[in-house]
CSV table of C-alpha atoms and ligand atoms in Angstrom, one decimal:
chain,number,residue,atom,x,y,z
A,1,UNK,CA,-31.2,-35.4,14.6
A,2,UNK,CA,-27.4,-36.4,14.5
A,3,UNK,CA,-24.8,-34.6,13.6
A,4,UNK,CA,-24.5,-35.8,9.9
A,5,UNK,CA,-27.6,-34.5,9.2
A,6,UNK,CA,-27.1,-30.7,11.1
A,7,UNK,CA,-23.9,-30.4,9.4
A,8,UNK,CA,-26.2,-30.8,6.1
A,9,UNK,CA,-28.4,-28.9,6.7
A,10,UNK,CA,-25.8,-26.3,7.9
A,11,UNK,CA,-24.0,-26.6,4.6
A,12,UNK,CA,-27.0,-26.1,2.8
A,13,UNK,CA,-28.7,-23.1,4.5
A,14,UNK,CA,-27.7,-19.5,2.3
A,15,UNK,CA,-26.2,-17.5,4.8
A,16,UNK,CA,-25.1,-14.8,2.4
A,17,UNK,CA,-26.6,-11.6,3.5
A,18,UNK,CA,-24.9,-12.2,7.5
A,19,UNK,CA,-21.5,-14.2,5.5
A,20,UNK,CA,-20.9,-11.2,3.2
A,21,UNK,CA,-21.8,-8.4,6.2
A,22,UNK,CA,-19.1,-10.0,8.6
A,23,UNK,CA,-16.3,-9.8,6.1
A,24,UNK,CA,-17.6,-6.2,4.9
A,25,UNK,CA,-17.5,-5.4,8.8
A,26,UNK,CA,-13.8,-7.3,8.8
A,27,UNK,CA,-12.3,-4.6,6.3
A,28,UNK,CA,-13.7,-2.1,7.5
A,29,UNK,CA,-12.6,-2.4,11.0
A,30,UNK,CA,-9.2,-3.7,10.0
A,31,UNK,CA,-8.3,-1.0,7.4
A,32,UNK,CA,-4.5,-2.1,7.9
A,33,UNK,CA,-4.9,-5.4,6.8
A,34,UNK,CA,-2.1,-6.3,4.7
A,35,UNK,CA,-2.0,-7.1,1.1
A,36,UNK,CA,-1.3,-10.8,2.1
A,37,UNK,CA,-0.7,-13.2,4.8
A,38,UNK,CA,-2.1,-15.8,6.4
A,39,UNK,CA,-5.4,-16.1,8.3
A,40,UNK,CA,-7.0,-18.8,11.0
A,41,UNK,CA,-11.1,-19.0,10.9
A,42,UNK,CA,-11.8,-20.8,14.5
A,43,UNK,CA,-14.4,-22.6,14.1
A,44,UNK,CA,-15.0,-22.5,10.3
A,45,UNK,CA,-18.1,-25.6,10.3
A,46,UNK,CA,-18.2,-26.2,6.5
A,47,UNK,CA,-15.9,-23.0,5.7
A,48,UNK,CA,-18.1,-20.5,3.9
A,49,UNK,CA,-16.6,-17.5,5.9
A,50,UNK,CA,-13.2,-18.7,5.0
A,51,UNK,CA,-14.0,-18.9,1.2
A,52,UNK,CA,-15.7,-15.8,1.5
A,53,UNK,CA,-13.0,-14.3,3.1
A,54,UNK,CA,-10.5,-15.8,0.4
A,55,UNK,CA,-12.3,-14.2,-2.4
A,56,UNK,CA,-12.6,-11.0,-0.8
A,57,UNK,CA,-8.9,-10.9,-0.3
A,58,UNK,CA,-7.4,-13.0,-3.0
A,59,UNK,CA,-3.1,-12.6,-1.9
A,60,UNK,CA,-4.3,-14.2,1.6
A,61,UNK,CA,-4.3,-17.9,2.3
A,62,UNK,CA,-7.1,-19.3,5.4
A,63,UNK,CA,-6.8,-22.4,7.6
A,64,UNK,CA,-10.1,-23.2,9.1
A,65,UNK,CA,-10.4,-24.7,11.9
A,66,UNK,CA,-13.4,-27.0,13.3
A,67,UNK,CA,-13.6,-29.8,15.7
A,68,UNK,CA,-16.6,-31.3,13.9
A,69,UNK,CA,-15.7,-34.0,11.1
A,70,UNK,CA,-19.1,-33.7,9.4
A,71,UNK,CA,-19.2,-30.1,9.3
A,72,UNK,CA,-15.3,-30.5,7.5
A,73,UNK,CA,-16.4,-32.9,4.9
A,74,UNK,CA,-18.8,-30.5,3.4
A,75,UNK,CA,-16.3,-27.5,3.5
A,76,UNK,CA,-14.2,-29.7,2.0
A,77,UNK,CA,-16.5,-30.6,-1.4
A,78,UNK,CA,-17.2,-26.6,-1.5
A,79,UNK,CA,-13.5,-25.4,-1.6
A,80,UNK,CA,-12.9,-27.7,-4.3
A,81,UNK,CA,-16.0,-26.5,-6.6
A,82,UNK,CA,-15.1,-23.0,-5.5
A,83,UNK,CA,-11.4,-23.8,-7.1
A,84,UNK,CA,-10.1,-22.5,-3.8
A,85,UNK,CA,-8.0,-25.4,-2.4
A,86,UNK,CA,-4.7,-23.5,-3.1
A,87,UNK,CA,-5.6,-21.0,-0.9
A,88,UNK,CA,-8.2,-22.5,1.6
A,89,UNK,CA,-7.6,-25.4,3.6
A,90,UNK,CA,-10.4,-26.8,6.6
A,91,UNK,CA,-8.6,-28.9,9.2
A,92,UNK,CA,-10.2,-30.8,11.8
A,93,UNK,CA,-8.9,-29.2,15.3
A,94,UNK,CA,-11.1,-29.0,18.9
A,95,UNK,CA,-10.4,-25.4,20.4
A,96,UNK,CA,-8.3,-24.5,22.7
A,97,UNK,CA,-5.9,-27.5,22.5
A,98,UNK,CA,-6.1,-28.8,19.5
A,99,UNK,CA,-3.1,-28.7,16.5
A,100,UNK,CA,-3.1,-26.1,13.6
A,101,UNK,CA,-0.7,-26.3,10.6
A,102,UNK,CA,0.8,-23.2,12.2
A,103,UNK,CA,1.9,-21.7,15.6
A,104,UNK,CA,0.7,-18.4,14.5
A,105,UNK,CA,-1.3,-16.3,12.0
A,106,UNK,CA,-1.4,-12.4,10.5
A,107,UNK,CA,-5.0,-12.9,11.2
A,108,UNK,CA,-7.3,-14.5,13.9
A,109,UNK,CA,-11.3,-14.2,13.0
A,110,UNK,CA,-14.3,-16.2,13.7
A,111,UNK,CA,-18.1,-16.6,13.0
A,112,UNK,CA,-20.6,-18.1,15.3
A,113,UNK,CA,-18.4,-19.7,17.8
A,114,UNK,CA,-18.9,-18.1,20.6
A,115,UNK,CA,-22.3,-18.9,21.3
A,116,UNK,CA,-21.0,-22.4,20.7
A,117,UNK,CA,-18.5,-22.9,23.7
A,118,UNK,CA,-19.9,-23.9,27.0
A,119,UNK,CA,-16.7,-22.0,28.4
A,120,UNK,CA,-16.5,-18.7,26.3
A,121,UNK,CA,-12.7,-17.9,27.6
A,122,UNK,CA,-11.9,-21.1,25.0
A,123,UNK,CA,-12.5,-18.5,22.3
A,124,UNK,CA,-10.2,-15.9,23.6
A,125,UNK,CA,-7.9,-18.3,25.0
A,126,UNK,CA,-7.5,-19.6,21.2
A,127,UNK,CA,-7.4,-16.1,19.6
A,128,UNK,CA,-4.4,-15.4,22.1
A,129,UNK,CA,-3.0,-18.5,21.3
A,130,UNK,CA,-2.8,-18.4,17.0
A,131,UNK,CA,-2.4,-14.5,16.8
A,132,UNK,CA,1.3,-13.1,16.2
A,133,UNK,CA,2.1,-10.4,18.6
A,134,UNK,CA,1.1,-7.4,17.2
A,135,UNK,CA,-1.7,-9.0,15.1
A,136,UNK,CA,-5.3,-8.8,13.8
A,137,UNK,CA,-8.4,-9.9,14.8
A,138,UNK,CA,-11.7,-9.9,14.2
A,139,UNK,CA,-15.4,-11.9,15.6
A,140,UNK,CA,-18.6,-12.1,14.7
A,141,UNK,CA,-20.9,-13.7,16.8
A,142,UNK,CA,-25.1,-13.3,17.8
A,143,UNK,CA,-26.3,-11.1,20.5
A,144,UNK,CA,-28.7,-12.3,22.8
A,145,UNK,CA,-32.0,-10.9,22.4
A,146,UNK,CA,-33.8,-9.6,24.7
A,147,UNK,CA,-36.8,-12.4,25.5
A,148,UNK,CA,-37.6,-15.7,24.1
A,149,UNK,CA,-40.3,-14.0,21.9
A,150,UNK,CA,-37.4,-11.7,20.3
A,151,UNK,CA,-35.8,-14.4,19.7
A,152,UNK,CA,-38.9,-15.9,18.3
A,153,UNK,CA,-39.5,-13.2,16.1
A,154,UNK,CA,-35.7,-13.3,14.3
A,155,UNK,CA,-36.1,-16.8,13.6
A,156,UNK,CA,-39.3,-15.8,11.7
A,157,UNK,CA,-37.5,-13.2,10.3
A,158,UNK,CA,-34.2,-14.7,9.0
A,159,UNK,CA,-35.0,-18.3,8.7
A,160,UNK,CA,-38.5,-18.6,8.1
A,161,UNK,CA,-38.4,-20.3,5.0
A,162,UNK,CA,-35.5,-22.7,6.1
A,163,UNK,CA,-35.5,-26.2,7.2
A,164,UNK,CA,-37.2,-26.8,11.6
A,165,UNK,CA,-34.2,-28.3,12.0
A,166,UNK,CA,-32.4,-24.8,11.5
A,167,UNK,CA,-34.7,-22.7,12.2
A,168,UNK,CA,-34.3,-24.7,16.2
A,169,UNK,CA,-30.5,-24.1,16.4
A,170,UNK,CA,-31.3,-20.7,15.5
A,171,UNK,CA,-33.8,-20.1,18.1
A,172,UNK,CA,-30.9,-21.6,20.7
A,173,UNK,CA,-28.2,-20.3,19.3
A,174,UNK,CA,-29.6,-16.7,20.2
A,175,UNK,CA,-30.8,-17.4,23.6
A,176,UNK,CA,-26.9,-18.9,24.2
A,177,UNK,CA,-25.5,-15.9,22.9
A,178,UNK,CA,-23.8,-13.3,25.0
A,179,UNK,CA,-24.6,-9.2,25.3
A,180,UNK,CA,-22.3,-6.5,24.2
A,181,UNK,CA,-21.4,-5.7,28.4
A,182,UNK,CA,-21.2,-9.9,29.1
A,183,UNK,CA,-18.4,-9.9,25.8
A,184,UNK,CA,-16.6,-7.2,27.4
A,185,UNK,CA,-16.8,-8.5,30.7
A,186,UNK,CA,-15.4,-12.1,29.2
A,187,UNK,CA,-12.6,-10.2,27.1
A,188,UNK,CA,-11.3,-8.3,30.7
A,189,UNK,CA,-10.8,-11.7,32.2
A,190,UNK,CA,-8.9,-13.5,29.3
A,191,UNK,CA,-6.4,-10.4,29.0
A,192,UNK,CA,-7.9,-8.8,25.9
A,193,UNK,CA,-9.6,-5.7,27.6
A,194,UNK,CA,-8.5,-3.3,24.5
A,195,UNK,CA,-10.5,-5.0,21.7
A,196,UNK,CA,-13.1,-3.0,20.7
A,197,UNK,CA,-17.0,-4.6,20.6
A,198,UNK,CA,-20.4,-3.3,19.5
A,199,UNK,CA,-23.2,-4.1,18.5
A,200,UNK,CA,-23.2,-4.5,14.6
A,201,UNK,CA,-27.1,-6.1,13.6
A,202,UNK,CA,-30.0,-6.6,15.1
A,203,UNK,CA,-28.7,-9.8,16.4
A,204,UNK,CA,-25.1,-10.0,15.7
A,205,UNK,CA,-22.1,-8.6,18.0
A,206,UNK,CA,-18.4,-7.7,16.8
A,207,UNK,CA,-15.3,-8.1,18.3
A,208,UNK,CA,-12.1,-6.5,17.0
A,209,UNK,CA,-8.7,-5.3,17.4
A,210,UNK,CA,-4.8,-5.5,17.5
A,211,UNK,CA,-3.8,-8.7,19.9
B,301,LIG,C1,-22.5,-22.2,14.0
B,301,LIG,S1,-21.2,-23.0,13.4
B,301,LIG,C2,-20.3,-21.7,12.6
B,301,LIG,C3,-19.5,-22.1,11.4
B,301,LIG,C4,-18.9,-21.0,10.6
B,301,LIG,N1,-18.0,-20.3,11.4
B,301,LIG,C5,-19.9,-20.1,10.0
B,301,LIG,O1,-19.9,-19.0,10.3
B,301,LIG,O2,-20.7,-20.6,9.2
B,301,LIG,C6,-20.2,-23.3,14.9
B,301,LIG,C7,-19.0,-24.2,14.6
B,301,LIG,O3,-18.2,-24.3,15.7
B,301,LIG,C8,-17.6,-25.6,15.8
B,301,LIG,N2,-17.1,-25.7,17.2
B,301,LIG,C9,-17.8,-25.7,18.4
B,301,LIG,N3,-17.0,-25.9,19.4
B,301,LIG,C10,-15.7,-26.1,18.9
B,301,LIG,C11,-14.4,-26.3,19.5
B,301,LIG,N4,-14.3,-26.4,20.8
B,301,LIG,N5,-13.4,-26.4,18.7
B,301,LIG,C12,-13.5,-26.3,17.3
B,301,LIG,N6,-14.7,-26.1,16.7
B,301,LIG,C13,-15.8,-26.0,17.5
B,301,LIG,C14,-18.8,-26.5,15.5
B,301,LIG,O4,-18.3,-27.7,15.1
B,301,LIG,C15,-19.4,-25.7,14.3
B,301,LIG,O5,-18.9,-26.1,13.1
C-alpha cells in the first residue's frame, strides 16, 4: 500500500462524529477564544479538522500544516469545493523544523498527530514554537487501549464498515497512542506542565491550555 493510496483512503473515510466532537471539545475548553484570529492545525493530512474548524468559527483564518504531499493534494480539492480557500490554506511543512507562512498563531491545535511522531516532544516542541505568548491551544489525539483485543474491538466498533486498509492503521494507530499519565509525563519534559489533559472518549485524549 503506498502512500497515494492511504492518503485516499484517508481523504475518503467520514470521520464526522470524532471531527465534529474535537472542535465541540475545542470551544468548550477554550471559552475565550476570540472572535477572530489566526489558527495553525499541525498536522492537518487532507484538512478536514481545519475546514471544520473554519466553519465553526467563520471570522478565523487556518494554515494547516502536513509534511505529506498526498495527504495535501486531497485537502486541497476539498477546500475548494467547500469554497473555503479564503480562509483555509494546507501547506506542505515536516514538524518541528519545517517553514509556516507565519512565526506565530492566536491558536495552536491538532488532530491525530501525536500518535504519529516517533519522538512525541516534536509535537510539543512545535506547539511552543507557532503559539504567541499568551496563546491558545488545543489536541486531540487517541488513547491507548488497554490490550490488543480492546483495540480490536474499537476497530470493529468505529471502522467496521471501512476500507482493511483503514481499518489496519486504525488498529496501529491505537496501540502507538499514548495514556493520559504518559501525555503528562511528555508535557513535564517539553516545558508545558500546566496544560490540562483528560480523557475525552473511549479512545481519544485531550490536551489543552494557555501556552
Ligand atoms: C492521522 S493523520 C491526521 C490528519 C488530520 N489531523 C485529521 O485529524 O484528519 C496524521 C497526519 O500527520 C502527518 N504527519 C506525521 N508526522 C508529521 C511531521 N513530522 N510533520 C508534519 N506532518 C506530519 C501525516 O502526514 C498525516 O497527514
Amino acid at each position: 500500500m503506498n502512500e497515494e493510496a492511504q492518503a485516499k483512503a484517508y481523504a475518503e473515510a467520514d470521520f464526522a462524529e470524532p471531527h465534529n466532537h474535537c472542535i465541540e471539545l475545542l470551544a468548550e475548553c477554550l471559552p475565550d477564544l476570540p472572535a477572530s484570529g489566526a489558527a495553525a492545525d499541525l498536522g492537518c493530512g487532507p484538512g478536514d479538522i481545519s475546514r471544520r474548524f473554519a466553519r465553526a468559527f467563520p471570522s478565523w483564518t487556518v494554515d494547516g500544516l502536513d509534511g505529506s504531499a498526498a495527504m495535501l493534494r486531497f485537502g486541497h480539492e476539498e477546500v475548494l469545493r467547500s469554497g473555503l480557500s479564503d480562509r483555509v490554506r494546507l501547506i506542505e511543512c515536516y514538524l518541528p523544523n519545517g517553514d509556516a507562512p507565519r512565526e506565530h498563531y492566536d491558536l495552536v491545535f491538532s488532530n491525530a498527530l501525536l500518535h504519529h511522531l516517533a519522538e512525541p516532544t516534536v509535537l510539543w516542541t512545535s506547539v511552543r514554537r507557532w503559539s504567541r505568548a499568551g496563546g491558545p491551544v488545543f489536541v486531540m489525539d487517541l488513547l491507548r487501549p488497554e490490550s490488543r483485543e480492546q483495540a480490536r474491538h474499537l476497530v470493529e466498533q468505529y471502522s467496521g464498515n471501512e476500507p482493511e486498509v483503514l481499518k489496519h492503521d486504525f488498529y496501529n494507530s491505537l496501540l502507538a497512542s499514548y495514556s493520559v499519565d504518559e501525555v503528562r509525563s511528555q508535557l513535564t519534559a517539553s516545558g508545558l506542565p500546566h496544560l490540562e489533559v483528560r480523557q475525552s472518549s473511549d479512545r481519544h485524549l485531550i490536551v489543552w491550555g494557555i501556552i
